[in-house]
Coordinates of C-alpha atoms and ligand atoms in Angstrom, one line a residue:
X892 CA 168.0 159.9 73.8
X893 CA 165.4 160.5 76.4
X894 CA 165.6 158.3 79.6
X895 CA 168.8 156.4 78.1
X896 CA 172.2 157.4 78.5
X897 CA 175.0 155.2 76.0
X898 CA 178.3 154.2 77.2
X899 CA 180.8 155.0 74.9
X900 CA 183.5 153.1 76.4
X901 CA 181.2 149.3 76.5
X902 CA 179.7 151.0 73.2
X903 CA 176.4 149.8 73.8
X904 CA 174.3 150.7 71.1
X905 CA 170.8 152.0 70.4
X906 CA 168.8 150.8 67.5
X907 CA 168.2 154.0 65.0
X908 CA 164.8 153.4 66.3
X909 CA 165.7 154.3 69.5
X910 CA 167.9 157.4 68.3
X911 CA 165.4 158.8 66.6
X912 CA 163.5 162.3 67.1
X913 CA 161.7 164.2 65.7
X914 CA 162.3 166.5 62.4
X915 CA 166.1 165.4 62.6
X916 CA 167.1 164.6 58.6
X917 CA 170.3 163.7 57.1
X918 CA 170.0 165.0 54.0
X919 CA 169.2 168.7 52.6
X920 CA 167.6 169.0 49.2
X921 CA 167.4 172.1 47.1
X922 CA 164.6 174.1 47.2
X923 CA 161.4 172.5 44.9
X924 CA 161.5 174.7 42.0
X925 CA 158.8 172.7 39.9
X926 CA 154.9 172.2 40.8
X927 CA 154.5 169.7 43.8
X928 CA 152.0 166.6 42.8
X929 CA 150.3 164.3 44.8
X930 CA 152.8 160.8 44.8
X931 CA 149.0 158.8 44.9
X932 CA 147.9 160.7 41.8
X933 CA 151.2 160.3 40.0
X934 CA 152.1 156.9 40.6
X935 CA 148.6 155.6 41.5
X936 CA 147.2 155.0 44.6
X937 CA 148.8 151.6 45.1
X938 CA 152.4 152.7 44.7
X939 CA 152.6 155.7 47.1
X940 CA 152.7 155.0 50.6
X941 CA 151.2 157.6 53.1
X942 CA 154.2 157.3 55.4
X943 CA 156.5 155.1 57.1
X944 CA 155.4 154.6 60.9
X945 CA 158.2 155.2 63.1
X946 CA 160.8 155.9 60.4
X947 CA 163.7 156.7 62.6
X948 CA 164.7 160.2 62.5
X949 CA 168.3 160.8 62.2
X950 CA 171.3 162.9 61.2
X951 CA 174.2 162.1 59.2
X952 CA 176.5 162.0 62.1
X953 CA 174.2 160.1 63.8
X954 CA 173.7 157.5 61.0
X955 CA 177.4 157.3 60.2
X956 CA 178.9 156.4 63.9
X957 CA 175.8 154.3 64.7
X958 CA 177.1 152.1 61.6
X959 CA 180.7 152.3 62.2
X960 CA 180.6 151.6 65.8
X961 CA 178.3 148.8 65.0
X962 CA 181.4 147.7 62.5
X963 CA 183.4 147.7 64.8
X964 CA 181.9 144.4 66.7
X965 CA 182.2 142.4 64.0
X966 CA 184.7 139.6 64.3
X967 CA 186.2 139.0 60.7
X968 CA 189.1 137.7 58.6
X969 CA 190.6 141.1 58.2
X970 CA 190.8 141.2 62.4
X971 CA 192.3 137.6 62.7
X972 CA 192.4 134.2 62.3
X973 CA 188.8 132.6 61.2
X974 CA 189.5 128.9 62.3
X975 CA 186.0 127.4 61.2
X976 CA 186.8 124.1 59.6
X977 CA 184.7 123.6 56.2
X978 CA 184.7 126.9 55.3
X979 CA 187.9 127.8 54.5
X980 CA 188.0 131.4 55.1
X981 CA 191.4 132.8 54.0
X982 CA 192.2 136.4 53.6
X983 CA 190.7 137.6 51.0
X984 CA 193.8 139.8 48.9
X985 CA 192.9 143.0 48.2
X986 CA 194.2 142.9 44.4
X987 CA 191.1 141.1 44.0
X988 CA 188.9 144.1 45.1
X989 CA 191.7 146.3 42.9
X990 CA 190.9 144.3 40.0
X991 CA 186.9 144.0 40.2
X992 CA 186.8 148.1 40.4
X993 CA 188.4 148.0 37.1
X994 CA 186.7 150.6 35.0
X995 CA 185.2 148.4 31.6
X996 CA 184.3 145.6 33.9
X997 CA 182.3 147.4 37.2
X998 CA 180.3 149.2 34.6
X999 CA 179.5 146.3 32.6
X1000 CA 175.9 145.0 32.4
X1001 CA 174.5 141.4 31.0
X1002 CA 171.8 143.4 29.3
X1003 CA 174.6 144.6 26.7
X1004 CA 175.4 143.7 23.5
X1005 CA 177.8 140.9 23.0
X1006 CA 180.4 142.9 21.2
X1007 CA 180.5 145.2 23.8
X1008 CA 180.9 142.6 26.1
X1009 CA 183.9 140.9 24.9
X1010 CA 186.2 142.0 28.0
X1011 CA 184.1 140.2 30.5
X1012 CA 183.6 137.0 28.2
X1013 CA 187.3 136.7 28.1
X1014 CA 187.5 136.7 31.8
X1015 CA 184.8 134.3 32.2
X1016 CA 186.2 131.9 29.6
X1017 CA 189.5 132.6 31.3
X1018 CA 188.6 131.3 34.5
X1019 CA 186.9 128.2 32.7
X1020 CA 190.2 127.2 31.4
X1021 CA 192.0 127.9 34.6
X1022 CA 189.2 125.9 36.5
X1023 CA 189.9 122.8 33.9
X1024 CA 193.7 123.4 34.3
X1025 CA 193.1 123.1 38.3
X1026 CA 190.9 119.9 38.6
X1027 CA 191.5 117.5 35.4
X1028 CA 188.1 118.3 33.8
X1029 CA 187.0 118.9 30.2
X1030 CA 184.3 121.4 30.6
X1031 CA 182.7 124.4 33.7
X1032 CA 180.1 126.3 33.9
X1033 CA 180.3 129.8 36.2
X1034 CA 176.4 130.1 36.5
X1035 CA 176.0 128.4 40.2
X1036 CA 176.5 130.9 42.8
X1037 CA 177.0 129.0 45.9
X1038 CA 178.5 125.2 46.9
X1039 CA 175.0 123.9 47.5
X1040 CA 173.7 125.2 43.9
X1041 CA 176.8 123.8 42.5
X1042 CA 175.9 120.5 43.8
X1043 CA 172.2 120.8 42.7
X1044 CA 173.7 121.4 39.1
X1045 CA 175.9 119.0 39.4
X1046 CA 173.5 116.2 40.2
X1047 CA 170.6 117.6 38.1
X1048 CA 173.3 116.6 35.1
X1049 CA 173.7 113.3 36.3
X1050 CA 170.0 113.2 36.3
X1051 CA 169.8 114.4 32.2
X1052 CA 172.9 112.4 31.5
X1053 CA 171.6 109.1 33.0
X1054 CA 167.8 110.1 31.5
X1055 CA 169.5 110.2 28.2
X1056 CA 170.7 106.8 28.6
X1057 CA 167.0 105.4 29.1
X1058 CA 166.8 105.2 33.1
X1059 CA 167.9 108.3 35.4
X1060 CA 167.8 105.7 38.3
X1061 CA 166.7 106.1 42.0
X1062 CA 169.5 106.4 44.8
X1063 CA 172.3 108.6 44.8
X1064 CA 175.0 107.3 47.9
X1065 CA 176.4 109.2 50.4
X1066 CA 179.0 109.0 53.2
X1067 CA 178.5 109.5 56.7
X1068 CA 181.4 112.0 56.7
X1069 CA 179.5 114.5 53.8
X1070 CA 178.8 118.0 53.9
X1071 CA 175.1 118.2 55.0
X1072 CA 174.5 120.1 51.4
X1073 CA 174.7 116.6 49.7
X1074 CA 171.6 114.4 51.1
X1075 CA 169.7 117.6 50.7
X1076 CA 170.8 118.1 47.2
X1077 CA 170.3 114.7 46.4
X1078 CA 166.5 114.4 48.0
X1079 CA 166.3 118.1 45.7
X1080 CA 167.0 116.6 42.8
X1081 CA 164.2 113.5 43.4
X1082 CA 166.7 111.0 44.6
X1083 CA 167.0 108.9 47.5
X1084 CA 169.8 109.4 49.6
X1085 CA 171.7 105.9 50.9
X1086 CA 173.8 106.1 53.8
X1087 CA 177.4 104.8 53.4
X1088 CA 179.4 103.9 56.8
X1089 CA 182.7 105.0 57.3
X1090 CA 185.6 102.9 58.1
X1091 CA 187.6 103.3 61.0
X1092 CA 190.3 105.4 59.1
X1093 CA 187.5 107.3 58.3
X1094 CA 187.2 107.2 54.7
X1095 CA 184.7 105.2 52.4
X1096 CA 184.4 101.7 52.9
X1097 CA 184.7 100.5 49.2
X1098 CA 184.1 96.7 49.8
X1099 CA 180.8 98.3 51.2
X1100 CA 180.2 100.2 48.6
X1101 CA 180.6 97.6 46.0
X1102 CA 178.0 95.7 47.9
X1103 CA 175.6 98.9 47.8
X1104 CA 175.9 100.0 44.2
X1105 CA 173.8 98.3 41.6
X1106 CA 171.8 99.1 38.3
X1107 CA 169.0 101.8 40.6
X1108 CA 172.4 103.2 41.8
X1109 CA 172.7 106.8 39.9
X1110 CA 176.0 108.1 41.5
X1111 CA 178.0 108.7 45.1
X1112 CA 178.2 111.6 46.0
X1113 CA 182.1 112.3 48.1
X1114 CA 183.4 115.3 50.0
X1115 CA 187.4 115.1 49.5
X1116 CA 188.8 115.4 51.2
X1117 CA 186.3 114.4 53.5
X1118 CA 184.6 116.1 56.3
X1119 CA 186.9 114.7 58.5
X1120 CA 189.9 115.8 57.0
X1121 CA 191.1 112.8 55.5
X1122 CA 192.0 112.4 51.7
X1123 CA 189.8 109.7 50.0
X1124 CA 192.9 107.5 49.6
X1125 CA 190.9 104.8 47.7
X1126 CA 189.2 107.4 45.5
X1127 CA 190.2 105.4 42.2
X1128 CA 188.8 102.4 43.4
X1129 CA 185.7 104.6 44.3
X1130 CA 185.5 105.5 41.0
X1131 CA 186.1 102.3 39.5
X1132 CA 183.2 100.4 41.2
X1133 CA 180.6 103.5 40.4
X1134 CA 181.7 103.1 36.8
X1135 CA 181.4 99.4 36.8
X1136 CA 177.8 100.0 37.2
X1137 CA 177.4 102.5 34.8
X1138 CA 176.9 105.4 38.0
X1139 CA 178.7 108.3 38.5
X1140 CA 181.5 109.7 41.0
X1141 CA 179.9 113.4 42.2
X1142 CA 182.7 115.0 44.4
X1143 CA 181.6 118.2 46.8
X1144 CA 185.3 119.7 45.7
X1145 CA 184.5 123.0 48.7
X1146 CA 188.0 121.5 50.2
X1147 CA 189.8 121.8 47.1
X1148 CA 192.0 124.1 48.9
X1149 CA 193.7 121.1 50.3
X1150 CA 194.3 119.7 46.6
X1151 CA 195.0 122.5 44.0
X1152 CA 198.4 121.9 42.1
X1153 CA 198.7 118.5 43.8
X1154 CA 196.2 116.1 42.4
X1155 CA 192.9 116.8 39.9
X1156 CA 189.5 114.9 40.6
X1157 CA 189.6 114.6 36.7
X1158 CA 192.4 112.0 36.5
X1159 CA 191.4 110.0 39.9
X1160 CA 188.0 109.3 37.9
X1161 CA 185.5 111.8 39.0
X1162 CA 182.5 112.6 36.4
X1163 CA 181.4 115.7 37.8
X1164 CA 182.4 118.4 40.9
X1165 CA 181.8 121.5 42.2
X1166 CA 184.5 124.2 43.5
X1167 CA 183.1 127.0 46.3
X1168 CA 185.1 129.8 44.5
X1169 CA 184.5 132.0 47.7
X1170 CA 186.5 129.5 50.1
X1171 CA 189.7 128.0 48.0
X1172 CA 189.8 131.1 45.2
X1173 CA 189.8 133.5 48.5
X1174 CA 186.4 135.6 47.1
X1175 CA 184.4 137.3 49.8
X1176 CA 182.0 134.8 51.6
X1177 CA 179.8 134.4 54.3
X1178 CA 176.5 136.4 55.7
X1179 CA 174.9 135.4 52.3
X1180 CA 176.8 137.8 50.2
X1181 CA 177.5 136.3 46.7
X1182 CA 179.7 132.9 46.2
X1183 CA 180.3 130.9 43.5
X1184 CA 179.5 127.0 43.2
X1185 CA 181.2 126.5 39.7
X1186 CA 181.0 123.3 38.5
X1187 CA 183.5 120.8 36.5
X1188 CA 182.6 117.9 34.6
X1189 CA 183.6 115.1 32.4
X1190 CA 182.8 115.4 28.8
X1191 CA 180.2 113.0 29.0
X1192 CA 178.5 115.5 30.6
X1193 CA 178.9 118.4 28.5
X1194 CA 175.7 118.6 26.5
X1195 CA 173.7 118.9 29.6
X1196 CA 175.5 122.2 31.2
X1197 CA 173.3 125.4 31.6
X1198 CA 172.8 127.7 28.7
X1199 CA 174.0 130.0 28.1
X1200 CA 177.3 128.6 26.9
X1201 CA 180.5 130.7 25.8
X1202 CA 181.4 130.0 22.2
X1203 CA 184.4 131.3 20.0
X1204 CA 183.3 132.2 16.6
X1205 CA 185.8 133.8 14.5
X1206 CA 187.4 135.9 16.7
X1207 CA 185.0 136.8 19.3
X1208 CA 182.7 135.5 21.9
X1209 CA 179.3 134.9 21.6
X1210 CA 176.6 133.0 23.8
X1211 CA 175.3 130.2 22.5
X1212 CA 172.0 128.8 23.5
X1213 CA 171.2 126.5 21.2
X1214 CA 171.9 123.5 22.7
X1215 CA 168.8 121.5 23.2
X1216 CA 170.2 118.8 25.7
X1217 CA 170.9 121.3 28.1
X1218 CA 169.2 121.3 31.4
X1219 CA 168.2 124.9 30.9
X1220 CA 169.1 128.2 33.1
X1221 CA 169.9 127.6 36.7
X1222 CA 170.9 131.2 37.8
X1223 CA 169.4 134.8 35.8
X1224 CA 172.4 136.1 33.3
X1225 CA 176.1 134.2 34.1
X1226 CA 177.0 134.0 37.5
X1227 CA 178.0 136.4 40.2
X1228 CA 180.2 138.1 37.4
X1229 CA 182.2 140.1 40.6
X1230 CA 183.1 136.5 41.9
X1231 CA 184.6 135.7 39.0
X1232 CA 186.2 138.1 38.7
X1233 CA 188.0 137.9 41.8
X1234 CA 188.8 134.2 41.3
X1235 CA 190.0 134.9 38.4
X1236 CA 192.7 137.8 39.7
X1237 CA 193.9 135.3 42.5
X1238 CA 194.4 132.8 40.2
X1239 CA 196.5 134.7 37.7
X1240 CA 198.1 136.4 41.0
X1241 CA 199.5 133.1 42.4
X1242 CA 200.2 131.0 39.0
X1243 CA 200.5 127.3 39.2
X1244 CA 203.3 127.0 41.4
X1245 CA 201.9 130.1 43.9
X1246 CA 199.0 127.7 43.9
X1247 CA 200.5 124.8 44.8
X1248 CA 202.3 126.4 47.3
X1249 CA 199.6 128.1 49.2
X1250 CA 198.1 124.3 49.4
X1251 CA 201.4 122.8 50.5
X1252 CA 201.2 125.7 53.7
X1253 CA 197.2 125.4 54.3
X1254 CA 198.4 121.5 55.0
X1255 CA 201.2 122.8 56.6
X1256 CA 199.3 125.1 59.1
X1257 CA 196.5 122.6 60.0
X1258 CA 199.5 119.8 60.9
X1259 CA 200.7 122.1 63.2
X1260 CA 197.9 123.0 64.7
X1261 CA 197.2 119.1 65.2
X1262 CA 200.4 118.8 66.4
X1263 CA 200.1 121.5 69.2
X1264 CA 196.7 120.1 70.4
X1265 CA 197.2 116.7 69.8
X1266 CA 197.8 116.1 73.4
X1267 CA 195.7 118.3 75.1
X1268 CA 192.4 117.1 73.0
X1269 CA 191.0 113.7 71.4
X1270 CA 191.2 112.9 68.1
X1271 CA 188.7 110.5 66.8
X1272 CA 190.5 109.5 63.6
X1273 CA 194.4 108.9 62.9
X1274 CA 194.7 109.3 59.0
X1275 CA 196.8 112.1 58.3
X1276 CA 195.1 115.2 58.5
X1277 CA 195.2 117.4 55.0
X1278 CA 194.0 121.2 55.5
X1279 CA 191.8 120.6 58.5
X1280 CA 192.0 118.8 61.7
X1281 CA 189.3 117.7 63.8
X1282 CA 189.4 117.0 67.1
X1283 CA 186.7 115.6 70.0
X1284 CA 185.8 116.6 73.6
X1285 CA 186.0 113.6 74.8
X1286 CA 188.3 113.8 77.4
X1287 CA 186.9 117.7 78.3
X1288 CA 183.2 116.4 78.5
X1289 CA 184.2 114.0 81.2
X1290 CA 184.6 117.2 83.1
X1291 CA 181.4 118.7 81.9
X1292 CA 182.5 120.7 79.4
X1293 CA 181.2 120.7 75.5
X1294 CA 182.6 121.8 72.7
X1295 CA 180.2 124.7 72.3
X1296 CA 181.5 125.8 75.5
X1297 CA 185.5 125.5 74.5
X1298 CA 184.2 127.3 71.4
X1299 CA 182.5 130.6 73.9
X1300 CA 186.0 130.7 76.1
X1301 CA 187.7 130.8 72.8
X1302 CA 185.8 134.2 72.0
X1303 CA 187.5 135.7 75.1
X1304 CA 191.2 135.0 73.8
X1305 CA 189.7 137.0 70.9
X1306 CA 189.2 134.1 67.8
X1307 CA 186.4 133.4 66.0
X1308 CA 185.3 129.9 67.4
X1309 CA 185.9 126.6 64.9
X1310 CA 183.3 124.6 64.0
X1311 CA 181.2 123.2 66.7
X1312 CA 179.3 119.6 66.4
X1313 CA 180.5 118.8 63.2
X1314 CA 181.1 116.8 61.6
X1315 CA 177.8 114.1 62.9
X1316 CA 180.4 111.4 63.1
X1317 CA 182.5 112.9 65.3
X1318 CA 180.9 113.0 68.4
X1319 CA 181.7 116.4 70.2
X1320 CA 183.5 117.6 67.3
X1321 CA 186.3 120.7 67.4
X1322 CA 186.7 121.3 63.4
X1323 CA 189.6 123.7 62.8
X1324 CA 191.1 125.1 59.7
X1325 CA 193.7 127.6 59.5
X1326 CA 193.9 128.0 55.9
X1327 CA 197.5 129.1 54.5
X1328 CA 197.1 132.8 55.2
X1329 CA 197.8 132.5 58.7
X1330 CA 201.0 133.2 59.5
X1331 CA 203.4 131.1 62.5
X1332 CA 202.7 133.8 65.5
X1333 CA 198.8 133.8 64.6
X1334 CA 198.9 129.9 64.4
X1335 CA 200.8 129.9 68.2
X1336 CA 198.9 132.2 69.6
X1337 CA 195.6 130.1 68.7
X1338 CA 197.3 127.0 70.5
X1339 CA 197.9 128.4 73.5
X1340 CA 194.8 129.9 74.0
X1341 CA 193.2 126.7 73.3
X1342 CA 196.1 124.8 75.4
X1343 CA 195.2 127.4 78.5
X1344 CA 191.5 126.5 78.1
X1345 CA 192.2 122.4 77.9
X1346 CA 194.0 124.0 81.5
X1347 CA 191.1 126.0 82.7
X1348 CA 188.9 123.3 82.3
X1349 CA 191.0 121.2 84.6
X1350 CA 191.0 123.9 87.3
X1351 CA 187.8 124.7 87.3
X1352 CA 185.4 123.9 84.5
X1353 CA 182.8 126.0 86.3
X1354 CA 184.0 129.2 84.7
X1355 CA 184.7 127.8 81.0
X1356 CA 180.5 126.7 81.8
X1357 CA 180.4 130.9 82.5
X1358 CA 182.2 131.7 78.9
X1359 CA 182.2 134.1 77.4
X1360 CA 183.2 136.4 80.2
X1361 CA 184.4 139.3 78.1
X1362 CA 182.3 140.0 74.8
X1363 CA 180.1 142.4 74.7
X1364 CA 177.5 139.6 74.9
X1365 CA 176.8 137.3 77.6
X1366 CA 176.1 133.7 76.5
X1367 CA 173.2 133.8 74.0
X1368 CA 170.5 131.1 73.9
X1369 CA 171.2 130.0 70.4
X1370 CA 168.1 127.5 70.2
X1371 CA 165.4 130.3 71.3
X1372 CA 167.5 133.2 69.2
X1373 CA 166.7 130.9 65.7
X1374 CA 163.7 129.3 67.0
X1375 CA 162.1 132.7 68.0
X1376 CA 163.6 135.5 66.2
X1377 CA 162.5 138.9 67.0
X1378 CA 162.3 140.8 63.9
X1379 CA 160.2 143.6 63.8
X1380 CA 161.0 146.6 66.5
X1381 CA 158.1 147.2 68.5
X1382 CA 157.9 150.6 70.3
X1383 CA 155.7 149.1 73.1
X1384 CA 158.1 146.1 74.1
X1385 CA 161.0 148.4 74.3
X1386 CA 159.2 151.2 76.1
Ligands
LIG1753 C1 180.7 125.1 52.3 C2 180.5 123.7 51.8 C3 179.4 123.4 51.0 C4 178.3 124.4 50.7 O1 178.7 125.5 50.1 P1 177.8 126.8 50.1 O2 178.5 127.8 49.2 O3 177.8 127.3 51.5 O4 176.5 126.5 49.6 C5 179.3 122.1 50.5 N1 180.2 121.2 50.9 C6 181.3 121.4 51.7 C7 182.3 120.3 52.0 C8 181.5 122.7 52.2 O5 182.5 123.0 53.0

């Protein structure tokens, strides 16, 4: 590359762009053996395109290591421990990935006909009953294909449910310690969002929330546990006093991996839930790639579910879509059939006591974790932690130093940072989950690089400012990088 020369050893890389010249291909194609046409005359003007301007010009070789050294920089769960709190990013097994290449089922497509479909109906209708089994609820659809669509579902059936009844009412209530996703679903679905306080254990105020709920009150919409990592210990009651008032219990279930084979949202009152399949069912997420927001509900709230709905008749499946109370399609076809797939092949991997256990050691792991920081950082709230922790920088910020900047030292120990700023109530917020996959040495050697940091700031919180010192990256400028994003390669700019 002209006027360039590339580093190998700091790998800094080119764009293909940059790499390019001219007449280098990566492919070779036989000889044309039939009459060359004119693409505009063929296809019509419209669909042929004269050329690409500054199409980068490659080889294969080229194209291959520019990719795989490029892969190479990415931090991710198969390279370590992945401690952002929320999410839930376990190791994803690869018997999952064994099982979705499974011949009948990669090849399968929604266009064909039912009776050649019956393989991949009995996996979908297997999970559904495996979902039911795991939270206590009569009925799940697959189709949602992320948390926040699950949600949207989820409160577009309380919508059609209460409609049903005569008055879909006006105000859905919500926690200060939510997932963002739920006053954004909520305001979605045409509600208005009510803010419910806290306590100081950090868990819903329910003498509060008796005042706030009356007949405009549609439902309450809970993260359990909550964003704070605290179990909702008054949940029943919760439920209770929505019920009362003929509204609903909605419960963001993204941290059922702290709950699976211990307790089900359907027999602590909750009418309707979603479950982020690609956090506690260990399916591939983040980057946008495909997820899975399925959602559980009550049986009052069966007749609203998407169509269409998997039906036993005789002795096969079939789709039924006659069912006229149903809020209609919320996804094309039936989900992100690979996710379910994958859910499905943990499940039946683990069993019910497999899955109990890996909950007992996600709450295991985050414990610990609390336990080895507990003195070197603040925490904000003293209910027992479940699979998360969440700590503050109180005591660091005195010094200068934010969590965002704990979170870029953290990058040169080599982790991925936790979850900066979040939750809003915690002010300075350090949200770490471990999740069960990581094992004791991973877990230790995460404390002590956040113990040496808690040291460094101490000494001199100058250079933890400096972070990160070693990536490949200096510190970015986050704000300006989303605010101004420079996506199209100019040739002039670069030159
Ligand atoms: C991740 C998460 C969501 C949103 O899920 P997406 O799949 O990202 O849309 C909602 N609530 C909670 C508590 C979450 O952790």
């Amino acid at each position: 590359m002209p006027g360039k020369t590339r580093n190998n050893i700091s790998q800094n890389e080119s764009l293909l762009f940059e790499m390019s010249s001219a007449g280098k291909v990566g492919y070779q194609l036989p000889t044309l053996d039939v009459p060359e046409v004119d693409p505009a005359k063929a296809l019509g003007f419209n669909n042929a395109r004269a050329g690409i301007e500054d199409f980068p010009e490659v080889s294969e070789v080229e194209v291959i290591r520019h990719f795989t050294r490029l892969s190479t920089w990415n931090y991710g769960i198969d390279l370590g421990m992945f401690p952002l709190g929320s999410c839930t990013m376990k190791y994803n097994p690869r018997v999952n990935e064994t099982v979705a290449r499974t011949e009948g089922l990669i090849w399968s497509h929604p266009y064909q006909p039912e009776e050649l479909s019956q393989g991949a109906m009995e996996v979908m209708a297997r999970l559904e009953s495996a979902l039911m089994e795991i939270t206590g609820m009569d009925a799940v659809t697959l189709e949602p294909c992320a948390g926040a669509h699950g949600e949207l579902t989820g409160v577009l059936l309380i919508r059609a449910l209460l409609e049903s009844r005569g008055n879909p009412r006006k105000k859905i209530i919500i926690p200060d310690s939510a997932h963002g996703t739920n006053p954004a679903t909520a305001a979605m679905a045409g509600y208005q969002v009510a803010g419910l306080k806290s306590n100081e254990l950090g868990m819903v105020d329910v003498a509060e929330l008796a005042r706030m709920v009356d007949d405009g009150t549609a439902a309450l919409m809970v993260t359990n546990p909550n964003t704070v990592g605290v179990f909702e210990g008054d949940i029943a009651k919760v439920a209770e006093v929505m019920h009362a008032k003929g509204a609903l219990l909605y419960m963001d279930g993204a941290n059922m991996n702290a709950m699976v084979g211990i307790t089900r949202p359907g027999d602590f009152g909750v009418d309707v839930m979603h479950l982020n399949l690609h956090k506690t069912f260990s399916t591939p997420h983040g980057g946008g790639g495909p997820g899975s927001g399925a959602v559980a509900v009550k049986k009052h709230l069966e007749p609203f579910l998407p169509i269409p709905r998997l039906k036993r008749v005789k002795d096969a499946w079939t789709f039924d879509r006659d069912r006229p109370q149903s809020i209609g399609k919320v996804r094309a076809f039936y989900g992100n059939f690979g996710v379910l797939v994958r859910a499905l092949a943990y499940i039946m991997a683990h069993g019910g006591p497999g899955l109990r256990q890996a909950t007992l050691d996600a709450l295991l792991n985050a414990n610990y974790i609390r336990k080895g920081l507990q003195d070197y950082y603040d925490m904000p709230y003293s209910s027992p932690s479940m699979h998360e922790c969440v700590f503050s920088d109180e005591r660091q910020a005195k010094l200068g130093v934010k969590t965002t900047d704990i979170a870029k030292r953290l990058i040169d120990y080599g982790f991925h940072p936790y979850t900066v700023a979040f939750p809003m109530i915690v002010h300075g917020a350090l949200m770490i989950e471990p999740t069960e996959t990581e094992s004791k040495p991973e877990l230790d050697a995460f404390i002590s690089a956040m113990r040496e940091i808690a040291a460094e700031i101490e000494r001199d919180p100058k250079f933890v400012l400096a972070a990160p010192h070693h990536s490949r990256t200096p510190r970015v400028d986050e704000v300006g990088a989303a605010r101004k994003p420079v996506l199209r390669w100019k040739p002039a700019a670069r030159a």
